[in-house]
Coordinates of C-alpha atoms in Angstrom, one line a residue:
Chain I
M1 CA -28.1 -33.1 97.0
P2 CA -26.8 -30.1 95.2
K3 CA -27.7 -29.8 91.5
K4 CA -25.1 -30.8 89.1
N5 CA -25.0 -29.3 85.7
I6 CA -23.7 -31.5 82.9
N7 CA -22.4 -29.5 80.0
L8 CA -23.4 -31.4 77.0
L9 CA -21.8 -28.9 74.6
I10 CA -18.4 -29.9 73.4
P11 CA -16.3 -26.9 73.9
Q12 CA -15.0 -25.6 70.6
E13 CA -11.3 -25.4 70.2
P14 CA -10.2 -21.8 69.7
D15 CA -9.3 -20.8 66.2
S16 CA -5.6 -20.4 65.3
P17 CA -4.4 -16.9 64.5
R18 CA -4.1 -17.9 60.8
V19 CA -7.7 -19.0 60.6
K20 CA -8.8 -15.9 62.4
K21 CA -6.9 -13.8 59.8
L22 CA -8.4 -15.7 56.9
K23 CA -11.9 -15.3 58.3
K24 CA -11.4 -11.6 58.2
I25 CA -9.5 -11.2 54.9
L26 CA -11.2 -13.7 52.6
P27 CA -14.7 -12.1 52.8
V28 CA -13.2 -8.7 52.0
I29 CA -11.3 -10.1 49.0
C30 CA -14.4 -11.9 47.8
A31 CA -16.5 -8.8 48.1
V32 CA -13.9 -6.6 46.4
L33 CA -13.4 -9.0 43.5
S34 CA -17.1 -9.5 43.0
G35 CA -17.6 -5.7 42.9
L36 CA -14.8 -5.2 40.4
F37 CA -16.1 -8.0 38.3
L38 CA -19.6 -6.6 38.2
I39 CA -18.4 -3.1 37.4
S40 CA -16.0 -4.3 34.7
F41 CA -18.5 -6.6 33.1
F42 CA -21.3 -4.1 32.8
G43 CA -18.9 -1.4 31.8
I44 CA -17.6 -3.5 28.9
L45 CA -21.1 -4.5 27.9
I46 CA -22.1 -0.8 27.7
F47 CA -18.9 0.1 25.8
N48 CA -19.4 -2.7 23.3
N49 CA -23.0 -1.9 22.7
S50 CA -22.3 1.8 22.1
N51 CA -19.4 1.1 19.8
V52 CA -21.3 -1.4 17.8
A53 CA -23.8 1.3 17.0
T54 CA -21.0 3.8 16.0
F55 CA -19.3 1.0 14.1
A56 CA -22.5 0.3 12.1
R57 CA -23.0 4.0 11.4
Q58 CA -19.4 4.5 10.2
K59 CA -19.6 1.4 8.0
Q60 CA -22.7 2.8 6.4
E61 CA -21.0 6.1 5.7
I62 CA -18.0 4.3 4.3
D63 CA -20.1 2.3 2.0
I64 CA -21.9 5.4 0.7
L65 CA -18.6 7.2 0.1
E66 CA -17.0 4.2 -1.6
K67 CA -19.9 4.0 -4.0
K68 CA -19.7 7.7 -4.7
I69 CA -16.0 7.5 -5.4
S70 CA -16.3 4.4 -7.5
D71 CA -18.9 6.3 -9.7
Q72 CA -16.2 8.9 -10.3
K73 CA -13.5 6.5 -11.3
D74 CA -13.3 8.0 -14.8
I75 CA -12.4 11.4 -13.4
E76 CA -10.0 9.9 -10.9
G77 CA -8.4 7.9 -13.8
V78 CA -7.8 10.9 -16.1
Y79 CA -6.6 12.9 -13.1
S80 CA -4.1 10.3 -11.9
L81 CA -2.8 9.3 -15.3
S82 CA -2.3 12.9 -16.5
N83 CA -0.5 13.7 -13.2
S84 CA 1.6 10.6 -13.6
D85 CA 2.8 11.7 -17.1
A86 CA 3.3 15.2 -15.9
R87 CA 5.5 14.0 -13.1
V88 CA 7.7 12.1 -15.5
I89 CA 7.9 15.1 -17.8
S90 CA 8.9 17.2 -14.8
K91 CA 11.8 14.8 -14.0
I92 CA 12.9 14.8 -17.6
M93 CA 12.8 18.6 -17.8
E94 CA 15.0 19.0 -14.7
N95 CA 18.0 17.8 -16.6
K96 CA 17.3 19.2 -20.0
N97 CA 19.9 21.3 -21.7
T98 CA 19.1 23.9 -24.4
F99 CA 22.6 25.4 -24.9
I100 CA 21.0 28.5 -26.3
N101 CA 22.6 30.8 -23.7
L102 CA 25.9 29.2 -24.2
L103 CA 25.7 29.6 -28.0
S104 CA 24.8 33.2 -27.7
E105 CA 27.8 33.9 -25.4
V106 CA 30.1 32.1 -27.8
Q107 CA 28.7 34.0 -30.7
K108 CA 29.4 37.3 -28.8
L109 CA 33.0 36.5 -29.2
S110 CA 32.8 36.7 -32.9
S111 CA 33.2 39.9 -34.9
S112 CA 34.4 41.0 -38.3
D113 CA 38.0 40.0 -37.3
I114 CA 37.1 37.0 -35.2
E115 CA 35.4 34.2 -36.9
I116 CA 34.0 31.2 -35.0
S117 CA 33.6 28.3 -37.4
T118 CA 32.6 25.3 -35.3
V119 CA 31.3 24.9 -31.8
N120 CA 30.9 21.5 -29.9
V121 CA 29.2 21.2 -26.6
N122 CA 28.3 18.2 -24.5
G123 CA 25.9 17.9 -21.6
K124 CA 28.7 18.3 -19.0
G125 CA 29.5 21.8 -20.3
D126 CA 32.7 20.9 -22.2
V127 CA 33.0 23.3 -25.1
T128 CA 35.3 23.3 -28.0
F129 CA 35.2 25.9 -30.7
T130 CA 37.5 26.8 -33.6
V131 CA 38.4 30.4 -34.1
T132 CA 40.1 32.3 -36.9
A133 CA 41.6 35.6 -35.8
S134 CA 42.6 38.0 -38.6
N135 CA 45.8 39.2 -36.8
A136 CA 47.7 39.1 -33.6
Q137 CA 45.9 42.2 -32.1
T138 CA 42.6 40.5 -32.8
L139 CA 43.9 37.4 -31.1
D140 CA 44.8 39.5 -28.1
I141 CA 41.2 40.9 -28.1
L142 CA 39.8 37.4 -28.1
V143 CA 42.0 36.4 -25.2
N144 CA 40.9 39.4 -23.2
R145 CA 37.3 38.6 -23.9
L146 CA 37.8 35.1 -22.8
A147 CA 39.5 36.3 -19.6
E148 CA 36.5 38.5 -18.9
Y149 CA 34.2 35.5 -19.2
E150 CA 36.5 33.7 -16.7
I151 CA 36.2 36.6 -14.3
Q152 CA 32.4 36.4 -14.6
K153 CA 32.7 32.7 -13.9
K154 CA 30.9 31.8 -17.1
F155 CA 33.9 29.9 -18.5
S156 CA 36.7 28.1 -16.8
K157 CA 39.7 25.9 -17.6
M158 CA 40.2 27.6 -21.0
E159 CA 42.9 26.2 -23.2
A160 CA 44.0 27.2 -26.7
K161 CA 45.3 24.4 -28.9
G162 CA 46.7 24.0 -32.3
I163 CA 47.5 27.6 -32.9
V164 CA 48.6 28.0 -36.5
R165 CA 49.3 31.0 -38.7
D166 CA 48.2 30.7 -42.3
K167 CA 49.5 32.3 -45.4
L168 CA 47.3 35.3 -44.9
A169 CA 48.7 35.9 -41.4
K170 CA 45.5 34.8 -39.8
Y171 CA 45.6 32.8 -36.6
L172 CA 43.6 29.5 -36.5
L173 CA 43.2 27.9 -33.1
S174 CA 40.8 25.7 -31.2
V175 CA 39.7 26.7 -27.7
T176 CA 38.5 24.3 -25.1
L177 CA 36.8 25.4 -22.0
I178 CA 34.2 24.4 -19.4
A179 CA 31.0 26.4 -19.4
D180 CA 29.1 27.2 -16.3
K181 CA 26.0 24.9 -15.9
S182 CA 23.7 27.9 -15.9
L183 CA 24.6 28.5 -19.5
L184 CA 23.5 25.0 -20.5
K185 CA 19.9 25.7 -19.5
Chain U
M1 CA -22.2 -42.9 59.9
K2 CA -24.2 -40.3 61.7
K3 CA -21.1 -39.4 63.7
V4 CA -19.1 -38.8 60.5
S5 CA -21.7 -36.5 59.0
I6 CA -22.0 -34.6 62.2
N7 CA -18.3 -34.1 62.2
Y8 CA -18.4 -32.8 58.6
I9 CA -21.2 -30.4 59.5
R10 CA -19.2 -29.2 62.5
I11 CA -16.2 -28.5 60.3
I12 CA -18.3 -26.7 57.6
R13 CA -20.0 -24.6 60.3
R14 CA -16.6 -23.8 61.9
Y15 CA -15.0 -22.7 58.6
E16 CA -18.1 -21.6 56.7
I17 CA -16.9 -18.0 56.2
I18 CA -13.6 -19.2 54.7
I19 CA -15.4 -21.8 52.5
A20 CA -18.0 -19.3 51.3
S21 CA -15.5 -16.6 50.5
S22 CA -13.2 -19.1 48.7
I23 CA -16.1 -20.3 46.6
G24 CA -17.0 -16.7 45.8
I25 CA -13.4 -15.9 44.8
I26 CA -13.2 -19.0 42.6
A27 CA -16.5 -18.2 41.0
V28 CA -15.4 -14.6 40.2
V29 CA -12.1 -15.9 38.7
Y30 CA -14.0 -18.5 36.6
L31 CA -16.5 -15.9 35.4
S32 CA -13.7 -13.5 34.6
F33 CA -12.0 -16.0 32.3
R34 CA -15.3 -17.1 30.8
L35 CA -17.1 -13.8 30.3
L36 CA -15.0 -10.8 31.2
F37 CA -11.8 -11.4 29.3
P38 CA -13.5 -12.5 26.0
N39 CA -15.6 -9.3 26.2
F40 CA -12.5 -7.3 27.0
M41 CA -10.8 -8.8 23.9
R42 CA -13.8 -8.0 21.8
A43 CA -13.9 -4.5 23.1
Q44 CA -10.2 -4.1 22.1
E45 CA -11.0 -5.5 18.6
I46 CA -13.9 -3.1 18.2
Y47 CA -11.8 -0.2 19.4
S48 CA -9.0 -0.9 16.9
E49 CA -11.4 -1.6 14.1
Q50 CA -13.2 1.6 14.9
K51 CA -9.9 3.4 14.7
Q52 CA -9.2 1.9 11.3
L53 CA -12.7 2.8 10.1
S54 CA -12.3 6.3 11.3
G55 CA -9.0 6.6 9.5
K56 CA -10.5 5.1 6.3
L57 CA -13.6 7.4 6.6
S58 CA -11.5 10.5 6.9
V59 CA -9.4 9.4 3.9
L60 CA -12.5 8.8 1.9
K61 CA -14.0 12.2 2.9
V62 CA -10.8 14.0 1.8
K63 CA -10.8 12.0 -1.5
D64 CA -14.4 12.8 -2.1
N65 CA -13.8 16.5 -1.5
D66 CA -10.8 16.5 -3.8
L67 CA -12.6 14.7 -6.5
A68 CA -15.4 17.3 -6.3
T69 CA -12.9 20.0 -7.1
V70 CA -11.3 18.1 -10.1
D71 CA -12.3 19.5 -13.5
G72 CA -12.9 16.3 -15.4
S73 CA -13.0 17.9 -18.8
F74 CA -9.7 19.7 -18.3
Y75 CA -7.9 16.5 -17.3
K76 CA -9.5 14.5 -20.0
D77 CA -8.2 17.0 -22.5
A78 CA -4.8 17.2 -20.8
L79 CA -4.5 13.4 -20.8
A80 CA -5.2 13.2 -24.6
K81 CA -2.6 15.9 -25.2
I82 CA 0.0 14.8 -22.8
T83 CA 0.2 11.4 -24.4
K84 CA 1.2 13.2 -27.6
V85 CA 4.1 14.8 -25.6
L86 CA 5.0 11.5 -23.9
P87 CA 3.5 8.6 -25.7
Q88 CA 3.0 5.2 -24.2
D89 CA 5.1 3.4 -26.8
K90 CA 7.9 4.2 -29.2
D91 CA 5.5 5.7 -31.7
Y92 CA 8.0 6.8 -34.3
V93 CA 5.2 8.3 -36.3
S94 CA 4.8 11.1 -33.7
I95 CA 8.6 11.6 -33.8
F96 CA 8.4 12.4 -37.5
E97 CA 5.2 14.4 -37.1
S98 CA 6.7 16.5 -34.3
L99 CA 9.9 17.1 -36.2
D100 CA 7.9 18.2 -39.3
N101 CA 5.9 20.6 -37.1
F102 CA 9.1 22.0 -35.5
Q103 CA 10.6 22.5 -39.0
T104 CA 7.5 24.3 -40.2
K105 CA 7.2 26.4 -37.0
T106 CA 10.8 27.5 -36.6
G107 CA 12.0 27.7 -40.2
V108 CA 15.0 25.4 -39.8
T109 CA 15.5 22.6 -42.4
I110 CA 16.1 19.2 -41.0
L111 CA 18.8 17.6 -43.1
R112 CA 18.8 14.3 -41.4
A113 CA 17.2 12.4 -38.5
D114 CA 18.6 9.2 -37.3
F115 CA 16.9 6.8 -34.9
Q116 CA 18.5 3.8 -33.4
L117 CA 17.1 0.8 -35.2
G118 CA 15.8 -2.1 -33.2
N119 CA 14.3 0.2 -30.6
I120 CA 11.8 1.4 -33.2
S121 CA 11.3 -1.5 -35.7
T122 CA 11.0 -4.5 -33.3
N123 CA 9.2 -5.0 -30.1
S124 CA 11.8 -7.6 -29.1
A125 CA 14.6 -5.1 -29.0
S126 CA 15.7 -4.2 -25.5
L127 CA 14.2 -1.1 -24.0
K128 CA 16.5 1.7 -22.9
K129 CA 15.6 3.4 -19.7
D130 CA 16.3 7.0 -18.9
T131 CA 18.6 7.5 -15.8
S132 CA 16.8 10.5 -14.4
S133 CA 13.2 9.5 -14.9
P134 CA 11.0 6.4 -15.1
A135 CA 10.6 7.0 -18.9
Y136 CA 12.1 4.9 -21.7
I137 CA 14.3 6.6 -24.3
V138 CA 14.7 6.5 -28.1
P139 CA 18.2 7.8 -29.0
I140 CA 18.0 10.3 -31.8
T141 CA 20.4 12.3 -33.9
L142 CA 19.3 15.4 -35.9
E143 CA 21.1 17.6 -38.4
V144 CA 19.5 20.9 -39.1
I145 CA 20.4 24.1 -40.9
G146 CA 19.2 27.6 -40.3
G147 CA 20.0 31.0 -39.0
M148 CA 20.9 31.5 -35.3
P149 CA 17.4 32.7 -34.3
Q150 CA 15.8 29.7 -36.1
I151 CA 18.2 27.3 -34.5
S152 CA 17.4 28.8 -31.1
R153 CA 13.7 28.5 -31.7
F154 CA 14.2 24.9 -32.9
I155 CA 16.1 24.0 -29.7
E156 CA 13.4 25.6 -27.6
S157 CA 10.6 23.8 -29.5
L158 CA 12.1 20.4 -28.7
S159 CA 11.1 20.7 -25.1
D160 CA 8.4 23.4 -25.0
L161 CA 5.7 20.7 -24.7
S162 CA 4.1 21.7 -28.0
G163 CA 4.8 18.3 -29.5
R164 CA 6.8 15.2 -28.7
L165 CA 9.3 15.8 -26.0
F166 CA 13.0 15.7 -26.9
T167 CA 16.1 16.6 -25.0
V168 CA 19.6 17.3 -26.3
D169 CA 22.6 15.7 -24.7
D170 CA 25.3 17.3 -26.9
T171 CA 25.5 19.4 -29.9
S172 CA 27.9 20.8 -32.5
F173 CA 27.5 23.7 -34.8
A174 CA 29.3 24.7 -37.9
I175 CA 29.0 28.3 -38.9
R176 CA 29.0 28.4 -42.7
P177 CA 30.5 31.2 -44.7
D178 CA 27.0 32.2 -45.8
G179 CA 26.1 32.8 -42.2
L180 CA 23.9 29.8 -41.8
I181 CA 24.5 27.5 -39.0
Q182 CA 24.6 23.7 -39.5
G183 CA 23.8 22.1 -36.2
S184 CA 24.0 18.5 -35.2
F185 CA 22.1 17.3 -32.0
N186 CA 22.4 14.0 -30.2
G187 CA 19.5 13.5 -27.9
K188 CA 16.6 11.5 -26.8
A189 CA 12.9 11.1 -27.4
Y190 CA 10.9 9.6 -24.6
F191 CA 8.0 7.3 -24.0
Y192 CA 6.3 6.1 -20.9
P193 CA 3.7 3.3 -20.6
L194 CA 0.9 4.5 -18.3
P195 CA 0.0 2.4 -15.3
T196 CA -2.9 0.0 -16.0
T197 CA -4.5 0.5 -12.5
I198 CA -5.2 3.7 -10.7
G199 CA -5.2 2.4 -7.1
S200 CA -8.0 1.2 -4.8
V201 CA -11.1 3.2 -3.9
D202 CA -9.7 4.1 -0.5
S203 CA -6.2 5.2 -1.7
P204 CA -5.8 9.0 -1.4
L205 CA -5.8 11.1 -4.5
A206 CA -2.2 12.1 -5.5
S207 CA -1.4 15.7 -4.6
Q208 CA -0.6 18.1 -7.4
S209 CA 2.2 20.6 -7.1
S210 CA 2.1 23.9 -8.9
E211 CA 4.9 22.7 -11.3
I212 CA 2.7 19.7 -12.4
R213 CA -0.3 22.0 -12.8
D214 CA 1.9 24.4 -15.0
I215 CA 3.0 21.4 -17.1
L216 CA -0.6 20.3 -17.7
T217 CA -1.8 23.8 -18.4
S218 CA 1.1 24.3 -20.9
V219 CA 0.4 21.0 -22.6
S220 CA -3.3 21.9 -22.8
K221 CA -2.5 25.2 -24.5
N222 CA 0.4 24.2 -26.7
V223 CA -0.5 20.7 -28.1
V224 CA -2.9 20.7 -31.0
I225 CA -4.5 17.3 -31.7
S226 CA -5.1 17.1 -35.5
G227 CA -8.6 16.1 -36.3
Q228 CA -7.9 13.7 -39.1
E229 CA -5.8 10.6 -39.1
G230 CA -4.2 9.6 -42.4
G231 CA -5.0 12.8 -44.2
N232 CA -3.4 14.1 -47.4
V233 CA 0.3 14.0 -47.1
P234 CA 2.0 16.6 -49.3
M235 CA 4.1 14.9 -51.9
G236 CA 6.9 16.1 -54.1
K237 CA 6.8 17.0 -57.8
K238 CA 5.2 14.4 -60.0
N239 CA 6.8 15.9 -63.0
L240 CA 10.5 16.8 -63.0
F241 CA 9.9 19.5 -65.6
E242 CA 7.2 21.4 -63.6

């Protein structure tokens, strides 16, 4: 009788294409993810440890400097407060008026024949002054002088008001004008 | 029973690669959430805190260097004198004192000085603030008489930082027949309460412009603090026939 072989092994069903693909891809993904995880984890551990050391050193430096600065708070105080006052004074002085230049310009108008009796000035540069001119020629000289000031842009919008002639033939008038801001300083 | 377990073993052996890989992936994901991400957040925190610390450290170093260059005695002197120019409260005594000094220094005669009542005499009166600066104001009117050079010097003295600071808003002059000028000034005196705190340790030191330095130098030179308080005040004649 010829020998018969009985195959006791149950033949395996062949894997589907999807399973074959998974068997190839999943191990690769697992290996890559594991590798990335290990690299990231140890990298972050090293980063944290080195930064903790730097952090501690910087904190110590800060503590030393803060103590040093606190010990000098008196100096800081007088410095800050004096600067604070000086800044306020600086702001005030920006807008201060002295009117000295204006007064001297107005006084230049006066002479033996031209008498300036009152001068009023406000912070905006509005000027009013009363003048007595001894005669018509002197009045003309005054007008010419004022015209020169207008050309030099020191005075503008000049008006003569209330011109009266008294018994002695003197001319009394009041002049209003606007002075240039530079004359108020 | 034995057949069932043999079947399971067969399935596991058939798909062992897939199962092992899946377990590996799940473990990596789990460990990432449990270990990696918290450490990553911690690393970010440390990085941002370190950035803040570095910033704070550099500010403190700059402040320390700046303080090392500050002349404490100069600013101590300047502060004592600048509070005479710009007091912390209304201080009408210093207004009178300054006007007396200006009168003596310039040669004008102050005929009249008017202060707005209520601002001086009572603390409950409303405070008036200056529009161009943070200071408070005391409105003041002065009448003076003197020659033109004296009047000019007087006007300059009001804001030359040698005494209390005054500014003039408007003025009127009457030129008398004897040549003297009678001047009337409407203006302001100022006061400024100093801040009660100077800022934290890590706040930077305020920078100082050359203008501020000039003001402090001018005040240091020009203001003289009298040594005695309440000294002898010169009185008028005790006897009309002297």
